[in-house]
Amino acid sequence: MRLDFTLYLLISSLISIFTILYISFTLPLAFTYKPKSSQTNIKRSEITVLIPVYKEDVDVFKEVINSVKKQDLNFVVVGDGCDEPYKSITISKGGLFVKLDKNMGKRRAIREGFKYVKTPYVLLLDSDTILPDNSIDILSSKLAGDIVAVSPEISILPGRNKVTFHISEMMQRLREISYRALARFGSIVSLNGQCILAKTDVIKSLVESEEFNSVKLWRFSTILGDDRQITNYIYSKGYKATVTNDVVVKTKAPDTIRDLLKQMVRWYRSNNFFLIKEIGDGTIIKKGFFYMFTVLYWYALPLLTLLSYSLYTEIILSHAIKHWNFIVRAITTDPARFIENVIISRIDRLFNIDPTPIANKFHHFLPHHFNPIMLIYDNKLSAKMILFHYFYVFHTLVGEVSAIVSIVMIISILLYTRKIRGFALGLLAFPLMFLADIFALMTIWRQKKWSGRN
């Protein structure tokens, strides 16, 4: 049997099996998860808010500062190579403003701002993330036991482009469901970098280290993914982190499809970078088996899918070349029937590459009652051909089941969000995530510097 056939069936079957397992476990775990809270005695005076800023929309920045001031929190703003009007806004609300002489990136801004954090807890807040009322008290209640850091969930605000809004919203809902399932086992992929409340003494040594300034992986380095690095560091020290939907902060969707794709590629580059580091330093094991299965499924799926489609295309093209005369004759003789075969009967049947049903192909070998064992012994058909037939049947079966559970997941997301409007546009997230992840994998070394909104 041809190697390309076998590899195609094997890889596509693995994709279907992993998809069935992932969805079958994730959905029940996510929708039955009930986060716990505790009574903590964390005072607001024990928390310092640290806000790096770079070219942020001034009106948005004002809202962020007002939301911090409204909850009576001490705050430090680090101007990453920028000064006014952020300095005046910060000082007018009673905050401390620290300026970096040039744009050094978000990590360096956090590192510099940490020098002014003297409280037991620190809240790392993006300059475009507005804190909801009383959110600090709720976030503080999640810091109990071995949980030393917490982030709120993210809500996407519409930008200038409705398509990017609905796609961003779909991506966020997929992420939220996966995170809820992981939380059942006390693990998360990453805290949300827009807002992280953490124990200062736990993450201080990381933030002050040279590794935080520029993360190394072999010959490559990145200044992206500070939230993922903080999360991994917490788990490496034997602690845990969590994301709670009891608090939801808002962030604006990108204004254009191009900006959205750039954002997605940047995220995937960072995530792939840190996944390799997790595997190398053993953090992936410390987060548990379900976490390991989930992230490996996420990041292996695009590669496996690309390989599967490539093999399928090679099979189709090889048969098209082999049967070129037949194709030309079929098109010229009866073009309507040819189109019908391609669209309705599937192109693989047209080229006769579908090995089933075996009884139709080898009916002159078979007795009235099909008996594979008898056929093997009689040498009418080879054992390899019969095994291949059942392998193909298995491949087809798991493919159908995978399609069904995928539809169930999409319907579950629709029921979970209860937002029918724009849902169809949101489904564009799936092909865009696939393309962005593949491109990010091929350009993983291009870890660009942090930038805010222009």
Coordinates of C-alpha atoms in Angstrom, one line a residue:
M1 CA 0.0 0.0 0.0
R2 CA 1.3 3.5 -0.9
L3 CA 3.0 5.4 1.9
D4 CA 1.1 8.7 1.2
F5 CA -2.2 6.9 1.6
T6 CA -1.2 5.4 4.9
L7 CA 0.3 8.6 6.3
Y8 CA -2.8 10.6 5.2
L9 CA -5.2 8.2 6.9
L10 CA -3.0 7.9 10.0
I11 CA -2.6 11.7 10.5
S12 CA -6.2 12.6 9.8
S13 CA -7.4 9.8 12.1
L14 CA -5.1 11.2 14.9
I15 CA -6.6 14.7 14.4
S16 CA -10.1 13.3 14.7
I17 CA -9.3 11.3 17.8
F18 CA -7.6 14.1 19.6
T19 CA -10.4 16.5 18.7
I20 CA -13.0 14.1 20.1
L21 CA -11.1 13.6 23.3
Y22 CA -10.4 17.4 23.7
I23 CA -14.0 18.5 23.2
S24 CA -15.5 15.6 25.1
F25 CA -13.5 16.5 28.2
T26 CA -13.4 20.2 27.8
L27 CA -17.1 21.0 27.5
P28 CA -18.3 19.1 30.6
L29 CA -15.4 20.3 32.7
A30 CA -15.9 23.9 31.6
F31 CA -19.6 24.1 32.1
T32 CA -19.6 22.4 35.5
Y33 CA -16.7 24.4 36.9
K34 CA -17.5 26.5 40.0
P35 CA -14.7 28.8 41.1
K36 CA -14.1 29.1 44.8
S37 CA -13.6 32.3 46.8
S38 CA -12.3 32.9 50.3
Q39 CA -12.4 35.6 52.9
T40 CA -9.1 37.4 52.7
N41 CA -7.9 40.4 54.7
I42 CA -6.0 42.2 51.9
K43 CA -6.4 45.9 52.3
R44 CA -6.3 48.2 49.3
S45 CA -3.4 50.1 50.9
E46 CA -1.4 46.8 50.5
I47 CA -1.7 46.9 46.8
T48 CA 0.3 49.0 44.3
V49 CA -0.9 49.3 40.7
L50 CA 1.8 49.4 38.1
I51 CA 0.9 50.7 34.7
P52 CA 3.4 50.8 31.7
V53 CA 2.3 53.2 29.0
Y54 CA 3.4 53.8 25.4
K55 CA 1.5 55.9 22.8
E56 CA -1.8 55.1 24.5
D57 CA -5.1 56.8 23.5
V58 CA -5.3 59.7 25.9
D59 CA -9.0 59.4 26.6
V60 CA -8.6 55.6 27.2
F61 CA -5.7 56.3 29.6
K62 CA -7.8 58.8 31.5
E63 CA -10.5 56.2 32.0
V64 CA -7.9 53.7 33.2
I65 CA -6.5 56.1 35.8
N66 CA -9.9 57.1 37.0
S67 CA -10.9 53.5 37.5
V68 CA -7.8 53.0 39.6
K69 CA -8.3 56.1 41.6
K70 CA -12.0 55.3 42.2
Q71 CA -10.9 52.2 44.1
D72 CA -8.5 54.2 46.2
L73 CA -5.4 52.4 45.1
N74 CA -1.8 53.6 45.0
F75 CA -0.4 53.6 41.5
V76 CA 2.8 54.0 39.5
V77 CA 2.8 54.8 35.8
V78 CA 6.0 54.1 33.8
G79 CA 6.3 56.2 30.6
D80 CA 8.1 53.9 28.2
G81 CA 9.9 56.6 26.3
C82 CA 7.0 59.0 26.5
D83 CA 6.0 61.8 28.8
E84 CA 3.1 64.1 28.3
P85 CA 0.2 64.1 28.6
Y86 CA 0.4 60.9 30.7
K87 CA 2.6 62.5 33.3
S88 CA 0.2 65.4 34.0
I89 CA -2.8 63.0 34.1
T90 CA -1.0 60.7 36.6
I91 CA 0.2 63.4 38.9
S92 CA -3.2 65.1 38.9
K93 CA -4.8 61.9 40.3
G94 CA -2.1 61.5 43.0
G95 CA 0.0 58.8 41.2
L96 CA 3.8 58.5 40.7
F97 CA 5.1 58.9 37.2
V98 CA 8.4 57.4 36.1
K99 CA 9.9 58.1 32.7
L100 CA 12.2 55.9 30.7
D101 CA 14.4 58.0 28.4
K102 CA 13.6 55.8 25.4
N103 CA 11.1 53.1 24.4
M104 CA 12.5 49.9 26.0
G105 CA 9.5 47.6 25.9
K106 CA 6.8 46.5 28.3
R107 CA 9.1 44.2 30.3
R108 CA 11.7 46.9 31.0
A109 CA 8.9 49.3 32.0
I110 CA 7.5 46.7 34.5
R111 CA 11.0 46.0 35.8
E112 CA 11.7 49.8 36.3
G113 CA 8.3 50.3 38.0
F114 CA 8.9 47.4 40.4
K115 CA 11.6 49.5 42.1
Y116 CA 8.7 51.7 43.5
V117 CA 6.5 48.8 44.7
K118 CA 6.8 48.5 48.4
T119 CA 3.5 46.8 49.1
P120 CA 2.8 43.0 49.6
Y121 CA 0.7 42.9 46.4
V122 CA 1.2 44.4 43.0
L123 CA -1.4 44.8 40.2
L124 CA 0.1 44.8 36.8
L125 CA -2.3 46.8 34.6
D126 CA -2.2 47.7 30.9
S127 CA -2.8 51.3 30.0
D128 CA -5.9 50.4 28.0
T129 CA -7.6 48.2 30.6
I130 CA -10.3 49.8 32.7
L131 CA -10.9 48.2 36.2
P132 CA -14.6 47.5 37.0
D133 CA -16.0 48.8 40.3
N134 CA -15.0 46.8 43.4
S135 CA -13.0 44.4 41.2
I136 CA -10.0 44.6 43.5
D137 CA -11.9 43.1 46.4
I138 CA -13.1 40.2 44.2
L139 CA -9.7 39.5 42.8
S140 CA -8.2 39.6 46.2
S141 CA -10.7 37.0 47.4
K142 CA -9.2 34.5 44.9
L143 CA -5.7 34.7 46.5
A144 CA -5.9 31.8 48.9
G145 CA -3.8 28.8 49.7
D146 CA -1.3 28.1 47.0
I147 CA -2.9 30.5 44.5
V148 CA -0.6 33.6 44.5
A149 CA -1.8 35.4 41.3
V150 CA -5.1 36.0 39.7
S151 CA -6.4 37.7 36.5
P152 CA -9.9 38.7 35.4
E153 CA -11.6 37.5 32.3
I154 CA -11.5 39.8 29.2
S155 CA -14.5 41.3 27.4
I156 CA -14.0 42.6 23.9
L157 CA -15.3 46.0 23.0
P158 CA -16.2 46.9 19.4
G159 CA -13.6 48.9 17.5
R160 CA -14.0 50.5 14.1
N161 CA -14.4 47.1 12.3
K162 CA -17.3 44.8 13.2
V163 CA -15.7 41.8 11.6
T164 CA -12.6 42.0 13.8
F165 CA -14.8 42.5 16.8
H166 CA -16.8 39.3 16.2
I167 CA -13.7 37.3 15.4
S168 CA -11.9 38.6 18.5
E169 CA -15.0 37.8 20.6
M170 CA -15.1 34.2 19.3
M171 CA -11.4 33.7 20.1
Q172 CA -12.0 35.0 23.6
R173 CA -14.9 32.7 24.2
L174 CA -12.9 29.7 23.0
R175 CA -10.1 30.6 25.3
E176 CA -12.5 31.2 28.2
I177 CA -14.1 27.7 27.9
S178 CA -10.7 26.0 27.7
Y179 CA -9.4 28.0 30.7
R180 CA -12.5 27.0 32.8
A181 CA -11.8 23.3 32.0
L182 CA -8.1 23.6 32.9
A183 CA -9.1 25.4 36.2
R184 CA -10.7 22.2 37.4
F185 CA -7.2 20.8 37.8
G186 CA -5.7 24.0 39.1
S187 CA -3.8 24.9 36.0
I188 CA -4.0 27.7 33.4
V189 CA -2.0 28.4 30.2
S190 CA -1.4 32.1 31.1
L191 CA -2.6 34.9 33.3
N192 CA -4.1 37.7 31.3
G193 CA -1.4 40.3 30.8
Q194 CA -3.9 43.1 30.7
C195 CA -4.5 42.7 34.5
I196 CA -2.5 40.6 37.0
L197 CA -2.8 40.8 40.8
A198 CA 0.0 38.9 42.4
K199 CA 2.0 38.5 45.6
T200 CA 5.0 40.9 45.2
D201 CA 7.6 38.6 46.9
V202 CA 6.7 35.6 44.7
I203 CA 7.3 37.3 41.4
K204 CA 9.8 40.0 42.4
S205 CA 12.9 37.9 41.9
L206 CA 11.7 37.1 38.4
V207 CA 10.9 40.7 37.4
E208 CA 14.3 41.9 38.7
S209 CA 16.2 39.1 36.9
E210 CA 18.0 39.5 33.6
E211 CA 15.9 36.6 32.2
F212 CA 12.7 38.7 32.5
N213 CA 14.4 41.5 30.5
S214 CA 14.9 39.2 27.6
V215 CA 13.9 35.6 27.6
K216 CA 16.3 33.2 26.0
L217 CA 15.6 30.0 23.9
W218 CA 18.7 28.6 22.3
R219 CA 20.0 31.4 20.1
F220 CA 16.7 33.3 20.2
S221 CA 15.2 35.7 22.6
T222 CA 11.9 37.5 23.1
I223 CA 10.5 40.5 25.0
L224 CA 6.9 39.3 24.4
G225 CA 4.8 37.0 26.6
D226 CA 5.6 38.6 30.0
D227 CA 2.3 37.2 31.3
R228 CA 3.1 33.7 30.1
Q229 CA 6.5 33.9 31.7
I230 CA 5.1 35.1 35.0
T231 CA 2.6 32.3 35.0
N232 CA 5.2 29.6 34.3
Y233 CA 7.5 31.0 37.0
I234 CA 4.7 30.8 39.6
Y235 CA 4.1 27.1 38.8
S236 CA 7.8 26.4 38.7
K237 CA 8.0 27.6 42.3
G238 CA 5.2 25.3 43.4
Y239 CA 2.4 27.9 43.5
K240 CA -0.7 28.2 41.3
A241 CA -2.5 31.0 39.4
T242 CA -6.1 31.4 38.3
V243 CA -8.3 33.4 36.0
T244 CA -11.7 34.3 37.3
N245 CA -14.8 35.4 35.3
D246 CA -16.2 37.0 38.5
V247 CA -14.4 40.1 37.3
V248 CA -14.4 41.1 33.6
V249 CA -12.2 43.9 32.2
K250 CA -12.7 45.4 28.8
T251 CA -10.3 45.8 25.9
K252 CA -10.9 47.1 22.4
A253 CA -10.8 44.8 19.4
P254 CA -8.3 45.7 16.6
D255 CA -9.5 48.3 14.1
T256 CA -8.6 46.3 11.0
I257 CA -8.2 42.7 9.8
R258 CA -4.5 43.4 9.3
D259 CA -4.1 44.6 12.9
L260 CA -6.0 41.6 14.1
L261 CA -3.7 39.2 12.1
K262 CA -0.6 41.0 13.4
Q263 CA -1.9 40.6 17.0
M264 CA -2.7 36.9 16.5
V265 CA 0.7 36.2 14.9
R266 CA 2.4 38.0 17.8
W267 CA 0.4 36.0 20.4
Y268 CA 1.2 32.7 18.6
R269 CA 4.9 33.4 18.3
S270 CA 5.1 34.1 22.0
N271 CA 2.9 31.1 22.9
N272 CA 4.9 28.7 20.8
F273 CA 8.2 30.2 22.1
F274 CA 7.1 29.5 25.7
L275 CA 5.6 26.1 25.0
I276 CA 9.0 24.9 23.9
K277 CA 10.5 26.4 27.1
E278 CA 7.8 24.7 29.2
I279 CA 8.7 21.3 27.6
G280 CA 12.4 22.0 28.2
D281 CA 12.2 23.0 31.8
G282 CA 9.4 20.6 32.9
T283 CA 6.8 23.3 33.7
I284 CA 4.4 21.5 31.4
I285 CA 4.5 18.5 33.6
K286 CA 4.0 20.5 36.8
K287 CA 0.7 21.9 35.4
G288 CA -0.8 18.4 35.1
F289 CA -1.6 15.8 32.4
F290 CA -4.8 17.6 31.2
Y291 CA -2.9 20.8 30.7
M292 CA -0.2 19.0 28.8
F293 CA -2.7 17.3 26.6
T294 CA -4.6 20.5 26.0
V295 CA -1.7 22.7 25.0
L296 CA -0.1 20.0 22.8
Y297 CA -3.4 19.5 21.0
W298 CA -3.7 23.3 20.5
Y299 CA -0.2 23.7 19.0
A300 CA 0.1 20.4 17.2
L301 CA -3.3 20.6 15.5
P302 CA -2.3 23.3 12.9
L303 CA 0.8 21.4 11.9
L304 CA -1.0 18.0 11.7
T305 CA -3.8 19.6 9.7
L306 CA -1.4 21.3 7.2
L307 CA 0.4 17.9 6.8
S308 CA -2.9 16.1 6.3
Y309 CA -4.1 18.6 3.6
S310 CA -0.7 18.5 1.9
L311 CA -0.8 14.7 1.7
Y312 CA -4.4 14.8 0.4
T313 CA -3.5 17.3 -2.2
E314 CA -0.5 15.2 -3.3
I315 CA -2.8 12.2 -3.7
I316 CA -5.3 14.1 -5.7
L317 CA -2.7 15.6 -8.0
S318 CA -0.9 12.4 -8.6
H319 CA -4.1 10.7 -9.6
A320 CA -5.1 13.7 -11.8
I321 CA -1.8 13.4 -13.6
K322 CA -2.1 9.6 -13.9
H323 CA -5.7 9.8 -15.3
W324 CA -5.3 13.0 -17.2
N325 CA -6.6 11.6 -20.5
F326 CA -9.6 10.2 -18.8
I327 CA -10.3 13.6 -17.2
V328 CA -10.1 15.5 -20.4
R329 CA -12.3 12.9 -22.1
A330 CA -14.9 13.1 -19.3
I331 CA -15.0 16.9 -19.4
T332 CA -15.4 17.1 -23.2
T333 CA -17.8 14.2 -23.5
D334 CA -20.2 15.0 -20.6
P335 CA -19.2 18.2 -18.7
A336 CA -22.4 18.2 -16.6
R337 CA -21.8 14.7 -15.4
F338 CA -18.2 15.5 -14.6
I339 CA -19.1 18.4 -12.4
E340 CA -21.7 16.3 -10.7
N341 CA -19.1 13.6 -9.9
V342 CA -16.7 16.2 -8.6
I343 CA -19.1 18.1 -6.4
I344 CA -21.6 15.4 -5.3
S345 CA -19.7 12.1 -5.6
R346 CA -16.4 13.7 -4.3
I347 CA -13.3 14.0 -6.4
D348 CA -11.6 11.1 -4.7
R349 CA -14.3 8.7 -6.1
L350 CA -13.9 10.2 -9.5
F351 CA -10.2 9.3 -9.4
N352 CA -11.0 5.9 -7.9
I353 CA -8.8 6.4 -4.8
D354 CA -11.6 5.5 -2.3
P355 CA -10.8 1.9 -1.3
T356 CA -14.3 1.2 -0.1
P357 CA -16.7 -0.5 -0.3
I358 CA -14.4 -3.4 -0.6
A359 CA -17.2 -5.7 -1.7
N360 CA -17.9 -3.7 -4.8
K361 CA -14.2 -3.7 -5.9
F362 CA -13.6 -7.3 -5.3
H363 CA -17.1 -8.9 -5.6
H364 CA -15.8 -11.5 -8.0
F365 CA -13.5 -12.8 -5.2
L366 CA -16.1 -12.9 -2.5
P367 CA -18.5 -15.7 -1.5
H368 CA -22.1 -15.0 -0.6
H369 CA -21.1 -14.4 3.1
F370 CA -18.0 -12.3 3.3
N371 CA -15.4 -14.0 5.5
P372 CA -12.1 -12.1 5.8
I373 CA -10.3 -15.0 7.5
M374 CA -11.3 -17.4 4.7
L375 CA -10.1 -14.9 2.1
I376 CA -6.7 -14.6 3.9
Y377 CA -6.3 -18.3 4.0
D378 CA -7.4 -18.7 0.4
N379 CA -5.0 -16.0 -0.7
K380 CA -7.8 -14.3 -2.7
L381 CA -7.0 -11.0 -1.0
S382 CA -4.0 -10.0 1.0
A383 CA -4.2 -9.4 4.7
K384 CA -2.8 -5.9 4.1
M385 CA -5.7 -5.0 1.8
I386 CA -8.3 -6.2 4.4
L387 CA -6.5 -4.4 7.2
F388 CA -6.3 -1.3 5.1
H389 CA -10.1 -1.5 4.4
Y390 CA -10.9 -1.6 8.1
F391 CA -8.4 1.2 8.8
Y392 CA -10.2 3.3 6.2
V393 CA -13.6 2.5 7.8
F394 CA -12.2 3.5 11.2
H395 CA -10.8 6.7 9.7
T396 CA -14.1 7.6 8.2
L397 CA -16.0 6.8 11.5
V398 CA -13.8 8.9 13.7
G399 CA -13.9 11.7 11.1
E400 CA -17.7 11.8 11.3
V401 CA -17.7 11.7 15.1
S402 CA -15.1 14.5 15.2
A403 CA -17.3 16.6 12.9
I404 CA -20.3 16.0 15.2
V405 CA -18.5 16.9 18.4
S406 CA -17.1 20.0 16.7
I407 CA -20.6 21.1 15.8
V408 CA -21.7 20.5 19.4
M409 CA -18.9 22.7 20.6
I410 CA -19.9 25.5 18.3
I411 CA -23.5 25.3 19.4
S412 CA -22.3 25.3 23.0
I413 CA -20.4 28.5 22.4
L414 CA -23.5 30.0 20.9
L415 CA -25.6 29.0 23.8
Y416 CA -22.9 30.2 26.3
T417 CA -22.6 33.6 24.7
R418 CA -26.3 34.0 23.8
K419 CA -25.2 36.3 21.0
I420 CA -26.6 35.1 17.6
R421 CA -25.8 38.4 15.9
G422 CA -22.3 38.3 14.3
F423 CA -21.8 34.6 15.3
A424 CA -21.3 33.6 11.6
L425 CA -18.6 36.3 11.2
G426 CA -17.0 35.0 14.4
L427 CA -16.5 31.6 12.8
L428 CA -13.9 33.2 10.6
A429 CA -11.7 33.0 13.7
F430 CA -11.0 29.3 13.0
P431 CA -9.3 29.7 9.6
L432 CA -7.6 32.9 10.7
M433 CA -6.2 31.2 13.8
F434 CA -4.9 28.3 11.6
L435 CA -3.2 30.6 9.2
A436 CA -1.7 32.9 12.0
D437 CA -0.4 29.9 13.9
I438 CA 1.3 28.3 10.9
F439 CA 2.9 31.6 9.9
A440 CA 3.9 32.2 13.6
L441 CA 5.6 28.8 13.7
M442 CA 7.5 29.5 10.5
T443 CA 8.7 32.9 11.9
I444 CA 9.0 32.1 15.6
W445 CA 12.4 33.8 15.8
R446 CA 10.8 37.2 14.9
Q447 CA 9.8 38.3 18.4
K448 CA 9.0 42.0 17.8
K449 CA 9.1 44.6 20.6
W450 CA 6.1 45.6 22.6
S451 CA 4.0 48.5 21.4
G452 CA 0.8 50.2 22.6
R453 CA -2.0 51.6 20.5
N454 CA -1.0 54.3 18.1

